[in-house]
mmCIF file with all atom_site columns, C-alpha atoms in Angstrom:
data_model
loop_
_atom_site.group_PDB
_atom_site.id
_atom_site.type_symbol
_atom_site.label_atom_id
_atom_site.label_alt_id
_atom_site.label_comp_id
_atom_site.label_asym_id
_atom_site.label_entity_id
_atom_site.label_seq_id
_atom_site.pdbx_PDB_ins_code
_atom_site.Cartn_x
_atom_site.Cartn_y
_atom_site.Cartn_z
_atom_site.occupancy
_atom_site.B_iso_or_equiv
_atom_site.pdbx_formal_charge
_atom_site.auth_seq_id
_atom_site.auth_comp_id
_atom_site.auth_asym_id
_atom_site.auth_atom_id
_atom_site.pdbx_PDB_model_num
ATOM 1   C CA . GLN G 1 1   ? -58.627 114.538 -145.924 1.00 73.00 ? 211 GLN G CA 1
ATOM 2   C CA . SER G 1 2   ? -59.777 118.094 -146.627 1.00 83.00 ? 212 SER G CA 1
ATOM 3   C CA . ALA G 1 3   ? -59.647 119.596 -150.097 1.00 91.00 ? 213 ALA G CA 1
ATOM 4   C CA . LEU G 1 4   ? -56.667 121.668 -151.144 1.00 96.00 ? 214 LEU G CA 1
ATOM 5   C CA . THR G 1 5   ? -57.204 125.389 -150.489 1.00 98.00 ? 215 THR G CA 1
ATOM 6   C CA . GLN G 1 6   ? -57.744 127.715 -153.433 1.00 98.00 ? 216 GLN G CA 1
ATOM 7   C CA . PRO G 1 7   ? -59.084 131.276 -153.508 1.00 98.00 ? 217 PRO G CA 1
ATOM 8   C CA . ALA G 1 8   ? -62.751 131.307 -154.467 1.00 98.00 ? 218 ALA G CA 1
ATOM 9   C CA . SER G 1 9   ? -62.206 133.904 -157.151 1.00 98.00 ? 219 SER G CA 1
ATOM 10  C CA . VAL G 1 10  ? -59.554 135.936 -158.946 1.00 98.00 ? 220 VAL G CA 1
ATOM 11  C CA . SER G 1 11  ? -59.875 138.519 -161.671 1.00 97.00 ? 221 SER G CA 1
ATOM 12  C CA . GLY G 1 12  ? -57.732 140.389 -164.141 1.00 97.00 ? 222 GLY G CA 1
ATOM 13  C CA . SER G 1 13  ? -57.929 142.536 -167.233 1.00 97.00 ? 223 SER G CA 1
ATOM 14  C CA . PRO G 1 14  ? -57.014 141.357 -170.718 1.00 97.00 ? 224 PRO G CA 1
ATOM 15  C CA . GLY G 1 15  ? -53.263 141.286 -171.204 1.00 97.00 ? 225 GLY G CA 1
ATOM 16  C CA . GLN G 1 16  ? -52.491 141.136 -167.492 1.00 97.00 ? 226 GLN G CA 1
ATOM 17  C CA . SER G 1 17  ? -51.031 138.194 -165.589 1.00 98.00 ? 227 SER G CA 1
ATOM 18  C CA . ILE G 1 18  ? -52.779 136.438 -162.723 1.00 98.00 ? 228 ILE G CA 1
ATOM 19  C CA . THR G 1 19  ? -51.725 133.706 -160.319 1.00 98.00 ? 229 THR G CA 1
ATOM 20  C CA . ILE G 1 20  ? -53.964 131.151 -158.642 1.00 98.00 ? 230 ILE G CA 1
ATOM 21  C CA . SER G 1 21  ? -52.611 129.512 -155.504 1.00 98.00 ? 231 SER G CA 1
ATOM 22  C CA . CYS G 1 22  ? -53.288 126.024 -154.181 1.00 98.00 ? 232 CYS G CA 1
ATOM 23  C CA . THR G 1 23  ? -52.241 125.257 -150.620 1.00 98.00 ? 233 THR G CA 1
ATOM 24  C CA . GLY G 1 24  ? -51.917 121.823 -149.117 1.00 96.00 ? 234 GLY G CA 1
ATOM 25  C CA . THR G 1 25  ? -49.805 119.997 -146.564 1.00 94.00 ? 235 THR G CA 1
ATOM 26  C CA . SER G 1 26  ? -46.736 117.810 -146.314 1.00 92.00 ? 236 SER G CA 1
ATOM 27  C CA . SER G 1 27  ? -48.998 114.839 -147.091 1.00 92.00 ? 237 SER G CA 1
ATOM 28  C CA . ASP G 1 28  ? -49.940 116.076 -150.540 1.00 94.00 ? 238 ASP G CA 1
ATOM 29  C CA . ILE G 1 29  ? -48.400 119.067 -152.338 1.00 96.00 ? 239 ILE G CA 1
ATOM 30  C CA . GLY G 1 30  ? -45.421 119.245 -150.025 1.00 95.00 ? 240 GLY G CA 1
ATOM 31  C CA . GLY G 1 31  ? -44.652 115.567 -150.349 1.00 93.00 ? 241 GLY G CA 1
ATOM 32  C CA . TYR G 1 32  ? -44.848 114.940 -154.083 1.00 94.00 ? 242 TYR G CA 1
ATOM 33  C CA . ASN G 1 33  ? -44.254 116.652 -157.425 1.00 95.00 ? 243 ASN G CA 1
ATOM 34  C CA . TYR G 1 34  ? -47.597 115.455 -158.760 1.00 95.00 ? 244 TYR G CA 1
ATOM 35  C CA . VAL G 1 35  ? -49.628 118.659 -158.902 1.00 97.00 ? 245 VAL G CA 1
ATOM 36  C CA . SER G 1 36  ? -52.023 119.203 -161.803 1.00 98.00 ? 246 SER G CA 1
ATOM 37  C CA . TRP G 1 37  ? -54.209 122.090 -162.927 1.00 98.00 ? 247 TRP G CA 1
ATOM 38  C CA . TYR G 1 38  ? -57.512 121.792 -164.782 1.00 98.00 ? 248 TYR G CA 1
ATOM 39  C CA . GLN G 1 39  ? -59.625 124.384 -166.580 1.00 98.00 ? 249 GLN G CA 1
ATOM 40  C CA . GLN G 1 40  ? -63.391 123.949 -166.738 1.00 98.00 ? 250 GLN G CA 1
ATOM 41  C CA . HIS G 1 41  ? -65.765 126.107 -168.720 1.00 98.00 ? 251 HIS G CA 1
ATOM 42  C CA . PRO G 1 42  ? -69.459 126.056 -167.716 1.00 97.00 ? 252 PRO G CA 1
ATOM 43  C CA . GLY G 1 43  ? -71.185 122.861 -168.771 1.00 96.00 ? 253 GLY G CA 1
ATOM 44  C CA . LYS G 1 44  ? -67.977 121.363 -170.125 1.00 98.00 ? 254 LYS G CA 1
ATOM 45  C CA . ALA G 1 45  ? -65.608 118.628 -169.040 1.00 98.00 ? 255 ALA G CA 1
ATOM 46  C CA . PRO G 1 46  ? -62.363 119.620 -167.310 1.00 98.00 ? 256 PRO G CA 1
ATOM 47  C CA . LYS G 1 47  ? -59.270 120.171 -169.453 1.00 98.00 ? 257 LYS G CA 1
ATOM 48  C CA . LEU G 1 48  ? -55.752 119.401 -168.260 1.00 98.00 ? 258 LEU G CA 1
ATOM 49  C CA . MET G 1 49  ? -53.548 122.519 -168.334 1.00 98.00 ? 259 MET G CA 1
ATOM 50  C CA . ILE G 1 50  ? -50.517 121.542 -166.231 1.00 98.00 ? 260 ILE G CA 1
ATOM 51  C CA . TYR G 1 51  ? -49.279 118.186 -164.928 1.00 96.00 ? 261 TYR G CA 1
ATOM 52  C CA . ASP G 1 52  ? -46.464 117.187 -162.585 1.00 95.00 ? 262 ASP G CA 1
ATOM 53  C CA . VAL G 1 53  ? -46.176 120.785 -161.298 1.00 96.00 ? 263 VAL G CA 1
ATOM 54  C CA . THR G 1 54  ? -44.677 122.441 -164.370 1.00 97.00 ? 264 THR G CA 1
ATOM 55  C CA . ASN G 1 55  ? -45.430 120.414 -167.505 1.00 96.00 ? 265 ASN G CA 1
ATOM 56  C CA . ARG G 1 56  ? -47.811 121.581 -170.218 1.00 97.00 ? 266 ARG G CA 1
ATOM 57  C CA . PRO G 1 57  ? -49.632 119.007 -172.337 1.00 96.00 ? 267 PRO G CA 1
ATOM 58  C CA . SER G 1 58  ? -49.339 119.329 -176.072 1.00 95.00 ? 268 SER G CA 1
ATOM 59  C CA . GLY G 1 59  ? -51.711 121.995 -177.365 1.00 96.00 ? 269 GLY G CA 1
ATOM 60  C CA . VAL G 1 60  ? -51.902 124.046 -174.170 1.00 98.00 ? 270 VAL G CA 1
ATOM 61  C CA . SER G 1 61  ? -50.789 127.651 -174.593 1.00 97.00 ? 271 SER G CA 1
ATOM 62  C CA . SER G 1 62  ? -47.397 128.672 -173.202 1.00 98.00 ? 272 SER G CA 1
ATOM 63  C CA . ARG G 1 63  ? -49.247 131.484 -171.416 1.00 98.00 ? 273 ARG G CA 1
ATOM 64  C CA . PHE G 1 64  ? -50.059 128.875 -168.763 1.00 98.00 ? 274 PHE G CA 1
ATOM 65  C CA . SER G 1 65  ? -47.309 127.908 -166.338 1.00 98.00 ? 275 SER G CA 1
ATOM 66  C CA . GLY G 1 66  ? -47.077 126.075 -163.036 1.00 98.00 ? 276 GLY G CA 1
ATOM 67  C CA . SER G 1 67  ? -44.777 126.148 -160.050 1.00 98.00 ? 277 SER G CA 1
ATOM 68  C CA . LYS G 1 68  ? -44.515 124.908 -156.480 1.00 98.00 ? 278 LYS G CA 1
ATOM 69  C CA . SER G 1 69  ? -42.907 126.095 -153.270 1.00 96.00 ? 279 SER G CA 1
ATOM 70  C CA . ASP G 1 70  ? -43.151 124.069 -150.076 1.00 95.00 ? 280 ASP G CA 1
ATOM 71  C CA . TYR G 1 71  ? -46.859 123.321 -149.556 1.00 97.00 ? 281 TYR G CA 1
ATOM 72  C CA . THR G 1 72  ? -48.219 125.761 -152.151 1.00 98.00 ? 282 THR G CA 1
ATOM 73  C CA . ALA G 1 73  ? -48.582 125.257 -155.885 1.00 98.00 ? 283 ALA G CA 1
ATOM 74  C CA . SER G 1 74  ? -49.381 128.078 -158.288 1.00 98.00 ? 284 SER G CA 1
ATOM 75  C CA . LEU G 1 75  ? -50.852 128.481 -161.742 1.00 98.00 ? 285 LEU G CA 1
ATOM 76  C CA . THR G 1 76  ? -49.888 131.628 -163.613 1.00 98.00 ? 286 THR G CA 1
ATOM 77  C CA . ILE G 1 77  ? -51.707 132.830 -166.702 1.00 98.00 ? 287 ILE G CA 1
ATOM 78  C CA . SER G 1 78  ? -49.947 135.577 -168.611 1.00 98.00 ? 288 SER G CA 1
ATOM 79  C CA . GLY G 1 79  ? -51.421 137.755 -171.330 1.00 97.00 ? 289 GLY G CA 1
ATOM 80  C CA . LEU G 1 80  ? -54.931 137.127 -170.013 1.00 98.00 ? 290 LEU G CA 1
ATOM 81  C CA . GLN G 1 81  ? -57.552 136.561 -172.706 1.00 98.00 ? 291 GLN G CA 1
ATOM 82  C CA . ALA G 1 82  ? -61.340 136.514 -172.593 1.00 97.00 ? 292 ALA G CA 1
ATOM 83  C CA . GLU G 1 83  ? -61.439 132.765 -173.282 1.00 97.00 ? 293 GLU G CA 1
ATOM 84  C CA . ASP G 1 84  ? -59.398 132.120 -170.124 1.00 98.00 ? 294 ASP G CA 1
ATOM 85  C CA . GLU G 1 85  ? -62.482 132.954 -168.049 1.00 98.00 ? 295 GLU G CA 1
ATOM 86  C CA . ALA G 1 86  ? -63.348 129.643 -166.417 1.00 98.00 ? 296 ALA G CA 1
ATOM 87  C CA . ASP G 1 87  ? -63.081 127.646 -163.217 1.00 98.00 ? 297 ASP G CA 1
ATOM 88  C CA . TYR G 1 88  ? -59.632 126.284 -162.358 1.00 98.00 ? 298 TYR G CA 1
ATOM 89  C CA . TYR G 1 89  ? -58.914 123.314 -160.129 1.00 98.00 ? 299 TYR G CA 1
ATOM 90  C CA . CYS G 1 90  ? -55.648 122.052 -158.724 1.00 98.00 ? 300 CYS G CA 1
ATOM 91  C CA . SER G 1 91  ? -55.089 118.442 -157.716 1.00 98.00 ? 301 SER G CA 1
ATOM 92  C CA . SER G 1 92  ? -52.333 116.523 -155.975 1.00 97.00 ? 302 SER G CA 1
ATOM 93  C CA . TYR G 1 93  ? -51.322 112.954 -155.414 1.00 95.00 ? 303 TYR G CA 1
ATOM 94  C CA . ILE G 1 94  ? -51.784 111.846 -151.812 1.00 93.00 ? 304 ILE G CA 1
ATOM 95  C CA . SER G 1 95  ? -50.691 108.234 -151.484 1.00 81.00 ? 305 SER G CA 1
ATOM 96  C CA . ARG G 1 96  ? -51.420 104.739 -152.830 1.00 78.00 ? 306 ARG G CA 1
ATOM 97  C CA . GLY G 1 97  ? -52.823 106.128 -156.041 1.00 78.00 ? 307 GLY G CA 1
ATOM 98  C CA . SER G 1 98  ? -55.247 108.528 -154.384 1.00 91.00 ? 308 SER G CA 1
ATOM 99  C CA . LEU G 1 99  ? -55.776 112.108 -155.484 1.00 95.00 ? 309 LEU G CA 1
ATOM 100 C CA . ILE G 1 100 ? -57.251 115.217 -153.937 1.00 96.00 ? 310 ILE G CA 1
ATOM 101 C CA . PHE G 1 101 ? -58.656 118.304 -155.654 1.00 98.00 ? 311 PHE G CA 1
ATOM 102 C CA . GLY G 1 102 ? -58.816 121.913 -154.586 1.00 98.00 ? 312 GLY G CA 1
ATOM 103 C CA . GLY G 1 103 ? -62.144 123.647 -154.113 1.00 97.00 ? 313 GLY G CA 1
ATOM 104 C CA . GLY G 1 104 ? -61.801 125.542 -157.377 1.00 98.00 ? 314 GLY G CA 1
ATOM 105 C CA . THR G 1 105 ? -61.184 129.169 -158.367 1.00 98.00 ? 315 THR G CA 1
ATOM 106 C CA . LYS G 1 106 ? -63.432 131.207 -160.612 1.00 98.00 ? 316 LYS G CA 1
ATOM 107 C CA . LEU G 1 107 ? -61.378 133.392 -162.934 1.00 98.00 ? 317 LEU G CA 1
ATOM 108 C CA . THR G 1 108 ? -63.111 136.499 -164.236 1.00 98.00 ? 318 THR G CA 1
ATOM 109 C CA . VAL G 1 109 ? -61.612 138.454 -167.118 1.00 97.00 ? 319 VAL G CA 1
ATOM 110 C CA . LEU G 1 110 ? -62.717 142.043 -166.631 1.00 94.00 ? 320 LEU G CA 1
ATOM 111 C CA . GLU F 2 1   ? -59.951 110.051 -182.187 1.00 96.00 ? 282 GLU F CA 1
ATOM 112 C CA . VAL F 2 2   ? -58.913 109.503 -178.601 1.00 97.00 ? 283 VAL F CA 1
ATOM 113 C CA . GLN F 2 3   ? -62.009 109.708 -176.400 1.00 98.00 ? 284 GLN F CA 1
ATOM 114 C CA . VAL F 2 4   ? -63.940 108.182 -173.539 1.00 98.00 ? 285 VAL F CA 1
ATOM 115 C CA . VAL F 2 5   ? -67.735 108.050 -173.389 1.00 98.00 ? 286 VAL F CA 1
ATOM 116 C CA . GLU F 2 6   ? -69.673 107.502 -170.167 1.00 98.00 ? 287 GLU F CA 1
ATOM 117 C CA . SER F 2 7   ? -73.112 105.965 -169.862 1.00 98.00 ? 288 SER F CA 1
ATOM 118 C CA . GLY F 2 8   ? -75.413 104.427 -167.273 1.00 98.00 ? 289 GLY F CA 1
ATOM 119 C CA . GLY F 2 9   ? -76.428 107.433 -165.225 1.00 98.00 ? 290 GLY F CA 1
ATOM 120 C CA . GLY F 2 10  ? -79.983 108.086 -164.166 1.00 98.00 ? 291 GLY F CA 1
ATOM 121 C CA . LEU F 2 11  ? -82.420 108.575 -161.307 1.00 98.00 ? 292 LEU F CA 1
ATOM 122 C CA . VAL F 2 12  ? -82.194 106.076 -158.452 1.00 98.00 ? 293 VAL F CA 1
ATOM 123 C CA . GLN F 2 13  ? -83.752 105.929 -154.991 1.00 98.00 ? 294 GLN F CA 1
ATOM 124 C CA . PRO F 2 14  ? -81.635 106.203 -151.849 1.00 98.00 ? 295 PRO F CA 1
ATOM 125 C CA . GLY F 2 15  ? -80.172 102.815 -151.022 1.00 98.00 ? 296 GLY F CA 1
ATOM 126 C CA . GLY F 2 16  ? -80.316 101.738 -154.650 1.00 98.00 ? 297 GLY F CA 1
ATOM 127 C CA . SER F 2 17  ? -77.602 100.679 -157.076 1.00 98.00 ? 298 SER F CA 1
ATOM 128 C CA . LEU F 2 18  ? -76.338 101.810 -160.440 1.00 98.00 ? 299 LEU F CA 1
ATOM 129 C CA . ARG F 2 19  ? -73.503 100.739 -162.729 1.00 98.00 ? 300 ARG F CA 1
ATOM 130 C CA . LEU F 2 20  ? -71.710 103.315 -164.819 1.00 98.00 ? 301 LEU F CA 1
ATOM 131 C CA . SER F 2 21  ? -69.746 102.401 -167.928 1.00 98.00 ? 302 SER F CA 1
ATOM 132 C CA . CYS F 2 22  ? -67.002 104.224 -169.787 1.00 98.00 ? 303 CYS F CA 1
ATOM 133 C CA . ALA F 2 23  ? -66.098 103.117 -173.310 1.00 98.00 ? 304 ALA F CA 1
ATOM 134 C CA . ALA F 2 24  ? -62.623 104.009 -174.557 1.00 98.00 ? 305 ALA F CA 1
ATOM 135 C CA . TYR F 2 25  ? -61.720 104.734 -178.149 1.00 98.00 ? 306 TYR F CA 1
ATOM 136 C CA . GLY F 2 26  ? -58.586 105.549 -180.117 1.00 98.00 ? 307 GLY F CA 1
ATOM 137 C CA . PHE F 2 27  ? -55.925 104.418 -177.635 1.00 97.00 ? 308 PHE F CA 1
ATOM 138 C CA . THR F 2 28  ? -54.551 101.232 -176.134 1.00 97.00 ? 309 THR F CA 1
ATOM 139 C CA . PHE F 2 29  ? -56.916 101.088 -173.163 1.00 97.00 ? 310 PHE F CA 1
ATOM 140 C CA . SER F 2 30  ? -55.119 98.195  -171.483 1.00 97.00 ? 311 SER F CA 1
ATOM 141 C CA . THR F 2 31  ? -51.978 100.277 -170.908 1.00 96.00 ? 312 THR F CA 1
ATOM 142 C CA . TYR F 2 32  ? -53.551 103.221 -169.042 1.00 96.00 ? 313 TYR F CA 1
ATOM 143 C CA . TRP F 2 33  ? -54.655 103.822 -165.476 1.00 95.00 ? 314 TRP F CA 1
ATOM 144 C CA . MET F 2 34  ? -58.218 105.153 -165.362 1.00 97.00 ? 315 MET F CA 1
ATOM 145 C CA . TYR F 2 35  ? -60.145 107.374 -162.968 1.00 97.00 ? 316 TYR F CA 1
ATOM 146 C CA . TRP F 2 36  ? -63.651 108.349 -161.917 1.00 98.00 ? 317 TRP F CA 1
ATOM 147 C CA . VAL F 2 37  ? -64.186 111.943 -160.794 1.00 98.00 ? 318 VAL F CA 1
ATOM 148 C CA . ARG F 2 38  ? -67.515 113.469 -159.788 1.00 98.00 ? 319 ARG F CA 1
ATOM 149 C CA . GLN F 2 39  ? -68.981 116.930 -159.529 1.00 98.00 ? 320 GLN F CA 1
ATOM 150 C CA . ALA F 2 40  ? -72.083 117.694 -157.498 1.00 98.00 ? 321 ALA F CA 1
ATOM 151 C CA . PRO F 2 41  ? -74.396 120.410 -158.875 1.00 97.00 ? 322 PRO F CA 1
ATOM 152 C CA . GLY F 2 42  ? -72.682 123.798 -158.558 1.00 96.00 ? 323 GLY F CA 1
ATOM 153 C CA . LYS F 2 43  ? -69.740 122.284 -156.688 1.00 97.00 ? 324 LYS F CA 1
ATOM 154 C CA . GLY F 2 44  ? -66.127 121.388 -157.391 1.00 97.00 ? 325 GLY F CA 1
ATOM 155 C CA . LEU F 2 45  ? -64.389 118.302 -158.707 1.00 98.00 ? 326 LEU F CA 1
ATOM 156 C CA . VAL F 2 46  ? -63.965 115.359 -156.346 1.00 98.00 ? 327 VAL F CA 1
ATOM 157 C CA . TRP F 2 47  ? -61.787 112.328 -157.009 1.00 97.00 ? 328 TRP F CA 1
ATOM 158 C CA . VAL F 2 48  ? -63.751 109.084 -156.563 1.00 98.00 ? 329 VAL F CA 1
ATOM 159 C CA . SER F 2 49  ? -61.621 106.129 -157.588 1.00 97.00 ? 330 SER F CA 1
ATOM 160 C CA . ARG F 2 50  ? -58.692 104.893 -159.608 1.00 96.00 ? 331 ARG F CA 1
ATOM 161 C CA . ILE F 2 51  ? -57.672 101.573 -161.186 1.00 96.00 ? 332 ILE F CA 1
ATOM 162 C CA . ASN F 2 52  ? -54.359 100.514 -162.645 1.00 94.00 ? 333 ASN F CA 1
ATOM 163 C CA . ASN F 2 53  ? -53.990 99.224  -166.194 1.00 95.00 ? 334 ASN F CA 1
ATOM 164 C CA . ASP F 2 54  ? -54.255 95.539  -165.276 1.00 95.00 ? 335 ASP F CA 1
ATOM 165 C CA . GLY F 2 55  ? -57.208 96.038  -162.959 1.00 96.00 ? 336 GLY F CA 1
ATOM 166 C CA . ASP F 2 56  ? -55.508 94.421  -159.966 1.00 96.00 ? 337 ASP F CA 1
ATOM 167 C CA . SER F 2 57  ? -54.931 97.614  -157.993 1.00 94.00 ? 338 SER F CA 1
ATOM 168 C CA . THR F 2 58  ? -57.697 100.015 -156.987 1.00 96.00 ? 339 THR F CA 1
ATOM 169 C CA . THR F 2 59  ? -58.140 102.929 -154.578 1.00 96.00 ? 340 THR F CA 1
ATOM 170 C CA . TYR F 2 60  ? -61.202 104.842 -153.395 1.00 96.00 ? 341 TYR F CA 1
ATOM 171 C CA . ALA F 2 61  ? -62.104 108.094 -151.718 1.00 96.00 ? 342 ALA F CA 1
ATOM 172 C CA . ASP F 2 62  ? -63.182 107.556 -148.119 1.00 95.00 ? 343 ASP F CA 1
ATOM 173 C CA . SER F 2 63  ? -66.682 108.823 -148.972 1.00 96.00 ? 344 SER F CA 1
ATOM 174 C CA . VAL F 2 64  ? -67.358 105.880 -151.316 1.00 98.00 ? 345 VAL F CA 1
ATOM 175 C CA . LYS F 2 65  ? -65.152 103.136 -149.866 1.00 97.00 ? 346 LYS F CA 1
ATOM 176 C CA . GLY F 2 66  ? -67.125 99.973  -149.264 1.00 98.00 ? 347 GLY F CA 1
ATOM 177 C CA . ARG F 2 67  ? -70.031 101.146 -151.439 1.00 98.00 ? 348 ARG F CA 1
ATOM 178 C CA . PHE F 2 68  ? -68.456 101.697 -154.881 1.00 98.00 ? 349 PHE F CA 1
ATOM 179 C CA . THR F 2 69  ? -66.366 99.263  -156.928 1.00 98.00 ? 350 THR F CA 1
ATOM 180 C CA . ILE F 2 70  ? -64.218 100.235 -159.884 1.00 98.00 ? 351 ILE F CA 1
ATOM 181 C CA . SER F 2 71  ? -63.360 97.605  -162.472 1.00 98.00 ? 352 SER F CA 1
ATOM 182 C CA . ARG F 2 72  ? -62.361 97.276  -166.104 1.00 98.00 ? 353 ARG F CA 1
ATOM 183 C CA . ASP F 2 73  ? -62.640 94.862  -169.002 1.00 98.00 ? 354 ASP F CA 1
ATOM 184 C CA . ASN F 2 74  ? -59.600 95.405  -171.194 1.00 98.00 ? 355 ASN F CA 1
ATOM 185 C CA . ALA F 2 75  ? -60.974 93.066  -173.851 1.00 98.00 ? 356 ALA F CA 1
ATOM 186 C CA . LYS F 2 76  ? -64.000 95.361  -174.199 1.00 98.00 ? 357 LYS F CA 1
ATOM 187 C CA . ASN F 2 77  ? -62.064 98.638  -173.703 1.00 98.00 ? 358 ASN F CA 1
ATOM 188 C CA . THR F 2 78  ? -64.502 99.545  -170.968 1.00 98.00 ? 359 THR F CA 1
ATOM 189 C CA . LEU F 2 79  ? -64.247 100.956 -167.440 1.00 98.00 ? 360 LEU F CA 1
ATOM 190 C CA . TYR F 2 80  ? -66.995 100.466 -164.857 1.00 98.00 ? 361 TYR F CA 1
ATOM 191 C CA . LEU F 2 81  ? -68.160 101.933 -161.579 1.00 98.00 ? 362 LEU F CA 1
ATOM 192 C CA . GLN F 2 82  ? -70.596 99.829  -159.571 1.00 98.00 ? 363 GLN F CA 1
ATOM 193 C CA . MET F 2 83  ? -72.358 102.068 -157.075 1.00 98.00 ? 364 MET F CA 1
ATOM 194 C CA . ASN F 2 84  ? -74.310 100.489 -154.218 1.00 98.00 ? 365 ASN F CA 1
ATOM 195 C CA . SER F 2 85  ? -76.105 101.907 -151.161 1.00 98.00 ? 366 SER F CA 1
ATOM 196 C CA . LEU F 2 86  ? -76.471 105.221 -152.934 1.00 98.00 ? 367 LEU F CA 1
ATOM 197 C CA . ARG F 2 87  ? -77.085 108.372 -150.923 1.00 98.00 ? 368 ARG F CA 1
ATOM 198 C CA . ALA F 2 88  ? -78.435 111.796 -151.809 1.00 98.00 ? 369 ALA F CA 1
ATOM 199 C CA . GLU F 2 89  ? -74.911 113.185 -151.499 1.00 98.00 ? 370 GLU F CA 1
ATOM 200 C CA . ASP F 2 90  ? -73.777 110.914 -154.345 1.00 98.00 ? 371 ASP F CA 1
ATOM 201 C CA . THR F 2 91  ? -75.844 113.035 -156.734 1.00 98.00 ? 372 THR F CA 1
ATOM 202 C CA . ALA F 2 92  ? -73.373 114.379 -159.285 1.00 98.00 ? 373 ALA F CA 1
ATOM 203 C CA . ILE F 2 93  ? -72.022 114.283 -162.786 1.00 98.00 ? 374 ILE F CA 1
ATOM 204 C CA . TYR F 2 94  ? -69.604 111.372 -162.967 1.00 98.00 ? 375 TYR F CA 1
ATOM 205 C CA . TYR F 2 95  ? -66.609 111.757 -165.266 1.00 98.00 ? 376 TYR F CA 1
ATOM 206 C CA . CYS F 2 96  ? -64.386 109.009 -166.569 1.00 98.00 ? 377 CYS F CA 1
ATOM 207 C CA . ALA F 2 97  ? -60.797 110.122 -167.233 1.00 98.00 ? 378 ALA F CA 1
ATOM 208 C CA . ARG F 2 98  ? -57.556 108.652 -168.531 1.00 97.00 ? 379 ARG F CA 1
ATOM 209 C CA . ALA F 2 99  ? -54.142 109.077 -166.948 1.00 94.00 ? 380 ALA F CA 1
ATOM 210 C CA . VAL F 2 100 ? -51.726 111.204 -168.964 1.00 91.00 ? 381 VAL F CA 1
ATOM 211 C CA . GLY F 2 101 ? -49.245 108.462 -169.711 1.00 86.00 ? 382 GLY F CA 1
ATOM 212 C CA . PRO F 2 102 ? -49.301 104.688 -170.162 1.00 83.00 ? 383 PRO F CA 1
ATOM 213 C CA . THR F 2 103 ? -47.875 102.199 -167.723 1.00 83.00 ? 384 THR F CA 1
ATOM 214 C CA . ASN F 2 104 ? -44.118 102.573 -167.134 1.00 82.00 ? 385 ASN F CA 1
ATOM 215 C CA . SER F 2 105 ? -44.282 106.274 -168.015 1.00 81.00 ? 386 SER F CA 1
ATOM 216 C CA . TRP F 2 106 ? -44.898 107.355 -164.403 1.00 81.00 ? 387 TRP F CA 1
ATOM 217 C CA . LEU F 2 107 ? -47.409 109.852 -165.764 1.00 84.00 ? 388 LEU F CA 1
ATOM 218 C CA . TYR F 2 108 ? -50.154 108.353 -163.654 1.00 89.00 ? 389 TYR F CA 1
ATOM 219 C CA . TYR F 2 109 ? -51.468 111.149 -161.488 1.00 93.00 ? 390 TYR F CA 1
ATOM 220 C CA . SER F 2 110 ? -52.978 113.593 -163.971 1.00 95.00 ? 391 SER F CA 1
ATOM 221 C CA . MET F 2 111 ? -55.852 113.075 -166.400 1.00 97.00 ? 392 MET F CA 1
ATOM 222 C CA . ASP F 2 112 ? -55.728 114.279 -169.980 1.00 96.00 ? 393 ASP F CA 1
ATOM 223 C CA . VAL F 2 113 ? -58.739 112.636 -171.635 1.00 98.00 ? 394 VAL F CA 1
ATOM 224 C CA . TRP F 2 114 ? -62.140 113.252 -170.060 1.00 98.00 ? 395 TRP F CA 1
ATOM 225 C CA . GLY F 2 115 ? -65.601 112.235 -171.109 1.00 98.00 ? 396 GLY F CA 1
ATOM 226 C CA . GLN F 2 116 ? -68.611 114.537 -171.074 1.00 98.00 ? 397 GLN F CA 1
ATOM 227 C CA . GLY F 2 117 ? -69.905 112.857 -167.949 1.00 98.00 ? 398 GLY F CA 1
ATOM 228 C CA . THR F 2 118 ? -73.038 110.968 -166.983 1.00 98.00 ? 399 THR F CA 1
ATOM 229 C CA . THR F 2 119 ? -75.504 112.351 -164.445 1.00 98.00 ? 400 THR F CA 1
ATOM 230 C CA . VAL F 2 120 ? -76.512 110.376 -161.369 1.00 98.00 ? 401 VAL F CA 1
ATOM 231 C CA . THR F 2 121 ? -79.422 111.627 -159.285 1.00 98.00 ? 402 THR F CA 1
ATOM 232 C CA . VAL F 2 122 ? -80.246 109.945 -155.982 1.00 98.00 ? 403 VAL F CA 1
ATOM 233 C CA . SER F 2 123 ? -83.672 110.955 -154.821 1.00 97.00 ? 404 SER F CA 1
ATOM 234 C CA . SER F 2 124 ? -86.954 109.481 -153.668 1.00 96.00 ? 405 SER F CA 1
#
């Protein structure tokens, strides 16, 4: 199965809002409410930002929010800050305990 | 402190084997599903394998099926990944990660505790 489709890069200025999309199929995003978003800074381990489409783990800023419509999930970051510059990955449940990741999106804060 | 720590990576020749370990600390290991995720140099995250809390249910990515085996020893709070018939394309940082919620929570399909990874290089 091919990776979920994310834009290679997005950018925004401090204080702005940006949205990163993640497109799949009826076999993954469209079939389940098990979409997650991870942030990864260079040389660091991934950090969970959103799970089960819309839920934020304890300690994650409320500036991060998730949503889903049909086969596309989205991560929105409001009030963009310099420390948000990182790579972001979406993932989805497929079946029988399997997962699939997106190709990743590099966020640049201008 | 809740954490997982990987070990066992290294340089191995094509066709060789390696066993990765992941030690868990600060949580009831036996109640959580666990995952292995890898990241090739300069590339994105790729899911490799998953095991349920009891160790009697496992799944694998097609790219490693038949070559890799995930297992766990709940008495030792340790997760393993046995990697056989290694190929150059298996070269990556391998991360161990914990599911968000324990068994019966249905919070199985996201990972909230990640290790720093262990590097596997397959090269002659």
